[in-house]
mmCIF file of C-alpha atoms in Angstrom:
data_model
loop_
_atom_site.group_PDB
_atom_site.id
_atom_site.type_symbol
_atom_site.label_atom_id
_atom_site.label_comp_id
_atom_site.label_asym_id
_atom_site.label_seq_id
_atom_site.Cartn_x
_atom_site.Cartn_y
_atom_site.Cartn_z
ATOM 1 C CA UNK A 689 -27.487 54.626 -84.739
ATOM 2 C CA UNK A 690 -27.728 58.303 -83.761
ATOM 3 C CA UNK A 691 -29.926 58.289 -80.684
ATOM 4 C CA UNK A 692 -31.828 60.896 -78.698
ATOM 5 C CA UNK A 693 -32.449 60.166 -75.015
ATOM 6 C CA UNK A 694 -33.211 63.406 -73.164
ATOM 7 C CA UNK A 695 -35.998 65.369 -74.822
ATOM 8 C CA UNK A 696 -36.691 69.026 -74.039
ATOM 9 C CA UNK A 697 -39.306 71.755 -74.425
ATOM 10 C CA UNK A 698 -41.947 69.902 -72.417
ATOM 11 C CA UNK A 699 -44.575 71.610 -70.278
ATOM 12 C CA UNK A 700 -45.982 70.463 -66.970
ATOM 13 C CA UNK A 701 -48.502 68.989 -67.071
ATOM 14 C CA UNK A 702 -47.572 67.280 -70.324
ATOM 15 C CA UNK A 703 -50.477 66.663 -72.653
ATOM 16 C CA UNK A 704 -53.360 66.180 -73.083
ATOM 17 C CA UNK A 705 -52.705 62.710 -74.479
ATOM 18 C CA UNK A 706 -55.170 60.971 -76.794
ATOM 19 C CA UNK A 707 -55.012 57.177 -77.117
ATOM 20 C CA UNK A 708 -54.468 56.139 -80.752
ATOM 21 C CA UNK A 709 -57.737 55.042 -82.345
ATOM 22 C CA UNK A 710 -56.150 51.882 -83.772
ATOM 23 C CA UNK A 711 -54.634 50.600 -80.520
ATOM 24 C CA UNK A 712 -53.190 48.103 -79.764
ATOM 25 C CA UNK A 713 -50.198 48.803 -81.984
ATOM 26 C CA UNK A 714 -48.427 45.545 -81.057
ATOM 27 C CA UNK A 715 -49.942 42.207 -80.036
ATOM 28 C CA UNK A 716 -48.604 38.759 -79.182
ATOM 29 C CA UNK A 717 -47.813 36.700 -82.242
ATOM 30 C CA UNK A 718 -46.843 33.229 -83.400
ATOM 31 C CA UNK A 719 -46.082 30.292 -81.138
ATOM 32 C CA UNK A 720 -42.689 31.391 -79.820
ATOM 33 C CA UNK A 721 -41.351 33.555 -76.972
ATOM 34 C CA UNK A 722 -43.883 36.403 -77.633
ATOM 35 C CA UNK A 723 -46.959 34.288 -78.334
ATOM 36 C CA UNK A 724 -49.017 35.054 -75.221
ATOM 37 C CA UNK A 725 -48.487 38.619 -73.930
ATOM 38 C CA UNK A 726 -46.609 41.711 -75.177
ATOM 39 C CA UNK A 727 -46.487 44.939 -73.166
ATOM 40 C CA UNK A 728 -44.570 47.548 -71.074
ATOM 41 C CA UNK A 729 -42.119 49.096 -73.569
ATOM 42 C CA UNK A 730 -39.141 51.399 -73.192
ATOM 43 C CA UNK A 731 -38.837 53.909 -76.047
ATOM 44 C CA UNK A 732 -36.183 56.037 -77.726
ATOM 45 C CA UNK A 733 -35.629 57.806 -81.041
ATOM 46 C CA UNK A 734 -32.757 56.845 -83.345
ATOM 47 C CA UNK A 735 -32.051 57.568 -87.015
ATOM 48 C CA UNK A 736 -35.472 59.217 -87.374
ATOM 49 C CA UNK A 737 -37.270 56.133 -86.099
ATOM 50 C CA UNK A 738 -39.027 55.259 -82.870
ATOM 51 C CA UNK A 739 -37.448 52.218 -81.246
ATOM 52 C CA UNK A 740 -39.388 50.142 -78.716
ATOM 53 C CA UNK A 741 -37.851 47.625 -76.343
ATOM 54 C CA UNK A 742 -40.805 45.639 -75.087
ATOM 55 C CA UNK A 743 -41.538 42.832 -72.661
ATOM 56 C CA UNK A 744 -43.132 39.663 -74.029
ATOM 57 C CA UNK A 745 -43.614 36.021 -73.105
ATOM 58 C CA UNK A 746 -45.341 32.784 -74.005
ATOM 59 C CA UNK A 747 -47.749 30.885 -71.737
ATOM 60 C CA UNK A 748 -44.840 30.061 -69.414
ATOM 61 C CA UNK A 749 -44.747 33.778 -68.380
ATOM 62 C CA UNK A 750 -40.952 33.852 -68.674
ATOM 63 C CA UNK A 751 -40.350 37.325 -70.049
ATOM 64 C CA UNK A 752 -37.824 38.394 -72.678
ATOM 65 C CA UNK A 753 -37.126 41.834 -74.154
ATOM 66 C CA UNK A 754 -37.835 42.310 -77.855
ATOM 67 C CA UNK A 755 -37.168 45.199 -80.219
ATOM 68 C CA UNK A 756 -39.316 46.944 -82.859
ATOM 69 C CA UNK A 757 -38.857 49.953 -85.178
ATOM 70 C CA UNK A 758 -41.279 52.507 -86.645
ATOM 71 C CA UNK A 759 -41.048 55.296 -89.194
ATOM 72 C CA UNK A 760 -44.227 57.010 -87.957
ATOM 73 C CA UNK A 761 -44.543 56.079 -84.256
ATOM 74 C CA UNK A 762 -47.625 53.920 -84.861
ATOM 75 C CA UNK A 763 -46.733 51.028 -87.159
ATOM 76 C CA UNK A 764 -43.864 48.838 -85.987
ATOM 77 C CA UNK A 765 -41.736 46.100 -87.496
ATOM 78 C CA UNK A 766 -40.377 43.738 -84.868
ATOM 79 C CA UNK A 767 -37.366 41.458 -84.997
ATOM 80 C CA UNK A 768 -37.908 37.726 -84.642
ATOM 81 C CA UNK A 769 -35.511 37.090 -81.771
ATOM 82 C CA UNK A 770 -35.413 38.808 -78.371
ATOM 83 C CA UNK A 771 -32.458 41.065 -77.589
ATOM 84 C CA UNK A 772 -32.378 40.186 -73.867
ATOM 85 C CA UNK A 773 -33.313 36.872 -72.239
ATOM 86 C CA UNK A 774 -32.941 35.192 -68.825
ATOM 87 C CA UNK A 775 -29.516 33.707 -68.158
ATOM 88 C CA UNK A 776 -28.850 33.935 -64.410
ATOM 89 C CA UNK A 777 -30.625 32.700 -61.283
ATOM 90 C CA UNK A 778 -31.823 36.180 -60.259
ATOM 91 C CA UNK A 779 -33.707 36.495 -63.594
ATOM 92 C CA UNK A 780 -34.451 32.874 -64.378
ATOM 93 C CA UNK A 781 -38.188 33.506 -64.671
ATOM 94 C CA UNK A 782 -37.992 36.767 -66.569
ATOM 95 C CA UNK A 783 -36.261 39.910 -67.810
ATOM 96 C CA UNK A 784 -39.126 42.339 -67.333
ATOM 97 C CA UNK A 785 -40.212 45.976 -67.735
ATOM 98 C CA UNK A 786 -37.264 47.712 -69.457
ATOM 99 C CA UNK A 787 -36.388 51.396 -69.270
ATOM 100 C CA UNK A 788 -33.522 52.837 -71.297
ATOM 101 C CA UNK A 789 -31.090 55.765 -71.402
ATOM 102 C CA UNK A 790 -28.463 56.590 -74.034
ATOM 103 C CA UNK A 791 -25.374 58.294 -72.629
ATOM 104 C CA UNK A 792 -22.065 58.993 -74.357
ATOM 105 C CA UNK A 793 -22.346 56.163 -76.883
ATOM 106 C CA UNK A 794 -23.719 53.503 -74.521
ATOM 107 C CA UNK A 795 -27.250 52.231 -73.933
ATOM 108 C CA UNK A 796 -28.107 51.692 -70.258
ATOM 109 C CA UNK A 797 -31.037 49.340 -69.817
ATOM 110 C CA UNK A 798 -32.658 48.910 -66.417
ATOM 111 C CA UNK A 799 -35.008 45.962 -66.073
ATOM 112 C CA UNK A 800 -36.560 43.683 -63.473
ATOM 113 C CA UNK A 801 -34.937 40.345 -62.824
ATOM 114 C CA UNK A 802 -37.648 37.964 -61.595
ATOM 115 C CA UNK A 803 -37.053 34.650 -59.823
ATOM 116 C CA UNK A 804 -40.694 34.268 -58.683
ATOM 117 C CA UNK A 805 -39.818 35.603 -55.262
ATOM 118 C CA UNK A 806 -37.717 38.754 -55.570
ATOM 119 C CA UNK A 807 -38.199 41.511 -58.150
ATOM 120 C CA UNK A 808 -34.734 43.034 -58.424
ATOM 121 C CA UNK A 809 -33.741 46.109 -60.394
ATOM 122 C CA UNK A 810 -30.960 45.049 -62.773
ATOM 123 C CA UNK A 811 -28.707 46.821 -65.258
ATOM 124 C CA UNK A 812 -27.401 45.869 -68.703
ATOM 125 C CA UNK A 813 -25.303 47.946 -71.112
ATOM 126 C CA UNK A 814 -24.808 47.818 -74.871
ATOM 127 C CA UNK A 815 -23.074 49.768 -77.636
ATOM 128 C CA UNK A 816 -25.628 48.763 -80.271
ATOM 129 C CA UNK A 817 -28.882 47.418 -78.715
ATOM 130 C CA UNK A 818 -27.827 43.891 -79.724
ATOM 131 C CA UNK A 819 -24.816 42.892 -77.624
ATOM 132 C CA UNK A 820 -25.520 43.253 -73.915
ATOM 133 C CA UNK A 821 -23.356 43.079 -70.810
ATOM 134 C CA UNK A 822 -25.345 42.309 -67.680
ATOM 135 C CA UNK A 823 -24.214 43.920 -64.425
ATOM 136 C CA UNK A 824 -26.635 42.129 -62.125
ATOM 137 C CA UNK A 825 -29.000 43.448 -59.424
ATOM 138 C CA UNK A 826 -28.299 47.015 -58.303
ATOM 139 C CA UNK A 827 -29.761 47.229 -54.804
ATOM 140 C CA UNK A 828 -29.245 44.188 -52.600
ATOM 141 C CA UNK A 829 -31.504 43.955 -49.529
ATOM 142 C CA UNK A 830 -33.657 46.929 -50.599
ATOM 143 C CA UNK A 831 -37.464 46.784 -50.345
ATOM 144 C CA UNK A 832 -39.312 49.681 -51.977
ATOM 145 C CA UNK A 833 -42.537 48.538 -50.286
ATOM 146 C CA UNK A 834 -40.889 48.781 -46.837
ATOM 147 C CA UNK A 835 -42.984 51.686 -45.540
ATOM 148 C CA UNK A 836 -46.406 50.449 -46.679
ATOM 149 C CA UNK A 837 -46.586 46.712 -47.416
ATOM 150 C CA UNK A 838 -43.208 45.115 -46.643
ATOM 151 C CA UNK A 839 -42.199 42.190 -48.825
ATOM 152 C CA UNK A 840 -39.627 40.886 -46.357
ATOM 153 C CA UNK A 841 -37.077 40.332 -49.129
ATOM 154 C CA UNK A 842 -35.452 42.176 -52.028
ATOM 155 C CA UNK A 843 -37.998 44.164 -54.056
ATOM 156 C CA UNK A 844 -36.536 47.063 -56.014
ATOM 157 C CA UNK A 845 -38.051 47.009 -59.497
ATOM 158 C CA UNK A 846 -38.383 50.016 -61.837
ATOM 159 C CA UNK A 847 -35.588 52.502 -62.455
ATOM 160 C CA UNK A 848 -34.955 55.460 -64.777
ATOM 161 C CA UNK A 849 -31.545 57.051 -65.288
ATOM 162 C CA UNK A 850 -31.273 60.806 -65.856
ATOM 163 C CA UNK A 851 -29.106 61.067 -69.004
ATOM 164 C CA UNK A 852 -27.202 64.124 -67.802
ATOM 165 C CA UNK A 853 -25.279 64.741 -64.609
ATOM 166 C CA UNK A 854 -26.589 66.742 -61.677
ATOM 167 C CA UNK A 855 -23.926 68.319 -59.461
ATOM 168 C CA UNK A 856 -21.254 66.066 -60.936
ATOM 169 C CA UNK A 857 -23.168 62.816 -60.300
ATOM 170 C CA UNK A 858 -25.380 60.519 -62.329
ATOM 171 C CA UNK A 859 -28.876 60.155 -60.878
ATOM 172 C CA UNK A 860 -31.493 57.436 -60.957
ATOM 173 C CA UNK A 861 -35.078 57.366 -59.699
ATOM 174 C CA UNK A 862 -36.382 53.920 -58.868
ATOM 175 C CA UNK A 863 -38.986 51.906 -57.042
ATOM 176 C CA UNK A 864 -42.413 50.339 -56.984
ATOM 177 C CA UNK A 865 -44.475 50.986 -53.859
ATOM 178 C CA UNK A 866 -42.498 54.124 -53.079
ATOM 179 C CA UNK A 867 -40.046 56.070 -55.245
ATOM 180 C CA UNK A 868 -36.398 56.482 -54.183
ATOM 181 C CA UNK A 869 -33.224 57.995 -55.611
ATOM 182 C CA UNK A 870 -29.648 56.826 -56.136
ATOM 183 C CA UNK A 871 -26.419 58.280 -57.495
ATOM 184 C CA UNK A 872 -23.391 56.945 -59.367
ATOM 185 C CA UNK A 873 -19.939 58.031 -60.493
ATOM 186 C CA UNK A 874 -19.714 55.557 -63.365
ATOM 187 C CA UNK A 875 -23.334 54.649 -64.316
ATOM 188 C CA UNK A 876 -22.664 51.025 -63.307
ATOM 189 C CA UNK A 877 -22.400 51.085 -59.511
ATOM 190 C CA UNK A 878 -25.297 52.838 -57.783
ATOM 191 C CA UNK A 879 -25.793 53.937 -54.177
ATOM 192 C CA UNK A 880 -29.273 54.684 -52.780
ATOM 193 C CA UNK A 881 -29.531 58.138 -51.251
ATOM 194 C CA UNK A 882 -31.583 56.900 -48.308
ATOM 195 C CA UNK A 883 -32.612 53.683 -46.598
ATOM 196 C CA UNK A 884 -35.659 51.801 -47.827
ATOM 197 C CA UNK A 885 -37.604 53.376 -44.945
ATOM 198 C CA UNK A 886 -37.259 56.868 -46.448
ATOM 199 C CA UNK A 887 -38.917 57.184 -49.888
ATOM 200 C CA UNK A 888 -38.856 60.550 -51.604
ATOM 201 C CA UNK A 889 -42.375 59.981 -52.932
ATOM 202 C CA UNK A 890 -45.104 57.791 -51.460
ATOM 203 C CA UNK A 891 -48.701 56.910 -52.342
ATOM 204 C CA UNK A 892 -51.271 59.574 -51.523
ATOM 205 C CA UNK A 893 -54.043 58.258 -49.222
ATOM 206 C CA UNK A 894 -57.566 58.582 -50.558
ATOM 207 C CA UNK A 895 -56.499 59.117 -54.174
ATOM 208 C CA UNK A 896 -56.081 57.127 -57.385
ATOM 209 C CA UNK A 897 -52.510 56.119 -56.415
ATOM 210 C CA UNK A 898 -53.158 55.215 -52.794
ATOM 211 C CA UNK A 899 -52.065 51.553 -53.181
ATOM 212 C CA UNK A 900 -48.685 52.161 -54.822
ATOM 213 C CA UNK A 901 -46.637 54.502 -56.967
ATOM 214 C CA UNK A 902 -43.990 53.438 -59.473
ATOM 215 C CA UNK A 903 -41.586 55.384 -61.620
ATOM 216 C CA UNK A 904 -42.671 55.166 -65.251
ATOM 217 C CA UNK A 905 -40.624 56.847 -67.967
ATOM 218 C CA UNK A 906 -37.200 58.367 -68.386
ATOM 219 C CA UNK A 907 -37.213 62.123 -67.675
ATOM 220 C CA UNK A 908 -37.760 64.920 -70.161
ATOM 221 C CA UNK A 909 -36.847 68.565 -69.643
ATOM 222 C CA UNK A 910 -39.580 71.150 -69.263
ATOM 223 C CA UNK A 911 -39.290 74.599 -70.798
ATOM 224 C CA UNK A 912 -38.293 75.982 -67.377
ATOM 225 C CA UNK A 913 -35.608 73.374 -66.697
ATOM 226 C CA UNK A 914 -37.448 70.838 -64.550
ATOM 227 C CA UNK A 915 -37.286 67.053 -64.905
ATOM 228 C CA UNK A 916 -40.705 65.643 -65.804
ATOM 229 C CA UNK A 917 -41.422 61.928 -65.465
ATOM 230 C CA UNK A 918 -44.547 59.927 -66.145
ATOM 231 C CA UNK A 919 -45.502 57.617 -63.284
ATOM 232 C CA UNK A 920 -47.778 54.671 -62.608
ATOM 233 C CA UNK A 921 -50.145 54.465 -59.670
ATOM 234 C CA UNK A 922 -52.684 51.970 -58.427
ATOM 235 C CA UNK A 923 -55.687 51.709 -56.188
ATOM 236 C CA UNK A 924 -57.433 48.606 -54.878
ATOM 237 C CA UNK A 925 -61.165 48.008 -54.712
ATOM 238 C CA UNK A 926 -62.910 45.190 -52.890
ATOM 239 C CA UNK A 927 -65.937 43.821 -54.710
ATOM 240 C CA UNK A 928 -69.136 42.477 -53.205
ATOM 241 C CA UNK A 929 -67.949 38.881 -53.574
ATOM 242 C CA UNK A 930 -64.849 39.683 -51.513
ATOM 243 C CA UNK A 931 -62.400 39.638 -54.393
ATOM 244 C CA UNK A 932 -59.908 42.444 -54.882
ATOM 245 C CA UNK A 933 -59.659 44.501 -58.072
ATOM 246 C CA UNK A 934 -56.583 46.586 -58.870
ATOM 247 C CA UNK A 935 -56.728 49.629 -61.133
ATOM 248 C CA UNK A 936 -53.499 51.063 -62.624
ATOM 249 C CA UNK A 937 -53.456 54.617 -63.971
ATOM 250 C CA UNK A 938 -50.762 57.037 -65.150
ATOM 251 C CA UNK A 939 -49.605 60.262 -63.516
ATOM 252 C CA UNK A 940 -46.832 62.856 -63.739
ATOM 253 C CA UNK A 941 -44.278 64.366 -61.386
ATOM 254 C CA UNK A 942 -41.640 67.087 -61.748
ATOM 255 C CA UNK A 943 -38.324 67.444 -59.950
ATOM 256 C CA UNK A 944 -36.121 70.537 -59.743
ATOM 257 C CA UNK A 945 -32.482 69.639 -60.544
ATOM 258 C CA UNK A 946 -31.518 72.231 -57.942
ATOM 259 C CA UNK A 947 -33.224 70.016 -55.337
ATOM 260 C CA UNK A 948 -33.201 66.541 -56.936
ATOM 261 C CA UNK A 949 -34.185 64.568 -53.826
ATOM 262 C CA UNK A 950 -37.754 65.879 -53.636
ATOM 263 C CA UNK A 951 -40.832 65.861 -55.859
ATOM 264 C CA UNK A 952 -41.721 69.476 -56.595
ATOM 265 C CA UNK A 953 -45.224 68.850 -57.938
ATOM 266 C CA UNK A 954 -47.561 66.037 -59.013
ATOM 267 C CA UNK A 955 -50.769 65.686 -60.962
ATOM 268 C CA UNK A 956 -53.763 65.221 -58.703
ATOM 269 C CA UNK A 957 -55.632 63.323 -61.412
ATOM 270 C CA UNK A 958 -54.336 60.669 -63.832
ATOM 271 C CA UNK A 959 -53.741 61.613 -67.463
ATOM 272 C CA UNK A 960 -54.495 58.035 -68.602
ATOM 273 C CA UNK A 961 -56.741 55.356 -67.139
ATOM 274 C CA UNK A 962 -58.243 52.049 -68.308
ATOM 275 C CA UNK A 963 -61.018 52.752 -70.796
ATOM 276 C CA UNK A 964 -60.948 50.336 -73.733
ATOM 277 C CA UNK A 965 -61.587 46.596 -73.809
ATOM 278 C CA UNK A 966 -57.825 45.897 -73.974
ATOM 279 C CA UNK A 967 -57.185 48.258 -71.045
ATOM 280 C CA UNK A 968 -59.719 46.374 -68.948
ATOM 281 C CA UNK A 969 -59.173 42.737 -69.915
ATOM 282 C CA UNK A 970 -55.997 40.686 -69.914
ATOM 283 C CA UNK A 971 -53.454 38.827 -67.831
ATOM 284 C CA UNK A 972 -53.822 41.533 -65.147
ATOM 285 C CA UNK A 973 -57.007 43.453 -65.920
ATOM 286 C CA UNK A 974 -57.658 47.197 -65.519
ATOM 287 C CA UNK A 975 -54.106 48.310 -66.269
ATOM 288 C CA UNK A 976 -52.656 51.177 -68.269
ATOM 289 C CA UNK A 977 -48.920 51.114 -67.519
ATOM 290 C CA UNK A 978 -46.540 53.627 -69.136
ATOM 291 C CA UNK A 979 -42.796 53.044 -69.578
ATOM 292 C CA UNK A 980 -41.868 54.840 -72.808
ATOM 293 C CA UNK A 981 -42.027 58.529 -73.745
ATOM 294 C CA UNK A 982 -40.448 60.234 -76.787
ATOM 295 C CA UNK A 983 -40.837 63.431 -78.764
ATOM 296 C CA UNK A 984 -41.062 62.470 -82.420
ATOM 297 C CA UNK A 985 -41.843 64.692 -85.396
ATOM 298 C CA UNK A 986 -43.167 67.451 -83.163
ATOM 299 C CA UNK A 987 -45.470 65.321 -80.993
ATOM 300 C CA UNK A 988 -45.176 63.415 -77.729
ATOM 301 C CA UNK A 989 -45.687 59.652 -77.942
ATOM 302 C CA UNK A 990 -46.357 57.777 -74.685
ATOM 303 C CA UNK A 991 -46.160 53.975 -75.008
ATOM 304 C CA UNK A 992 -47.952 51.804 -72.481
ATOM 305 C CA UNK A 993 -49.048 48.283 -71.704
ATOM 306 C CA UNK A 994 -52.711 47.290 -71.641
ATOM 307 C CA UNK A 995 -53.614 44.816 -68.902
ATOM 308 C CA UNK A 996 -50.222 43.098 -69.272
ATOM 309 C CA UNK A 997 -51.342 41.725 -72.648
ATOM 310 C CA UNK A 998 -51.020 44.260 -75.501
ATOM 311 C CA UNK A 999 -49.094 47.458 -76.292
ATOM 312 C CA UNK A 1000 -50.608 50.863 -77.064
ATOM 313 C CA UNK A 1001 -49.693 54.505 -77.645
ATOM 314 C CA UNK A 1002 -51.207 57.853 -76.661
ATOM 315 C CA UNK A 1003 -50.172 61.048 -78.453
ATOM 316 C CA UNK A 1004 -50.015 64.690 -77.377
ATOM 317 C CA UNK A 1005 -49.739 67.737 -79.635
ATOM 318 C CA UNK A 1006 -47.748 70.539 -77.906
ATOM 319 C CA UNK A 1007 -50.114 73.069 -79.501
ATOM 320 C CA UNK A 1008 -52.957 71.727 -77.338
ATOM 321 C CA UNK A 1009 -53.298 72.471 -73.635
ATOM 322 C CA UNK A 1010 -55.144 70.923 -70.750
ATOM 323 C CA UNK A 1011 -58.311 72.547 -69.489
ATOM 324 C CA UNK A 1012 -58.828 73.515 -65.867
ATOM 325 C CA UNK A 1013 -60.110 70.047 -64.933
ATOM 326 C CA UNK A 1014 -56.593 68.582 -64.595
ATOM 327 C CA UNK A 1015 -54.835 69.988 -61.552
ATOM 328 C CA UNK A 1016 -51.311 69.831 -60.197
ATOM 329 C CA UNK A 1017 -50.081 70.360 -56.698
ATOM 330 C CA UNK A 1018 -46.692 70.705 -55.094
#
């Protein structure tokens, strides 16, 4: 498969994105491993098809990673069997939330290994998207919630690899709660650039991402050479009955490769938020959660999970531009 991983000619902010009118594009099916919930996909383009690697599970909520292919970006044919499943203790209750990069003939898949206590960022590699070598958790004793809501144990989920070197090193941006960075010489062994007390990007008090921020999609290059990544953010609301409601929305950040340890600018307002019935109702309600972004046949396709239950897409035409109501700051 001839695969594209780093897409160019983006603008910041990227969009506007319009949710597809026939969402969801993938739903749970059958009575097997993907019978209950299907969501949070990585995306890439290969052989003039969009390829999704998605998270799914049955009622046991033990997640596997499945694969699906599309000729138009909207209608997908999935394979019956998952391509990645739990095998080891650190992932015994799920291989979750994949992100993918294709570099020099190898697919690098980051995912969350879940043991119902620790959410650990893990790495697997493959030459063909079928045969995988697992390299285990990447960041032992790292807690990406350390500065805001400490977990007290390993919590390092979410990671995207930049598919080109910066200053002779491979770079990764990772984290839920706060966003951190790491570098590697070989794409297998990764070293965080700071301690877990020093995130490069934190939630913004009083805004739509005040509860947490999480890296979303693999980077794309803007027309002026910046790295643009879609992000996820959340806020919490307390209802009159005392219960807590969480709302996940999608944002954007850009990073200058000349200064890769700092966020240059961010959107002040989300580009996607829960609106439809599927966005608002599910295993975890009020969630739009983006993990896949590709440029396909001249348009940008952003793939996202809806309330941890179904899978959707929003599309942007580069000929369209945002109005003045969506602001960015740096």
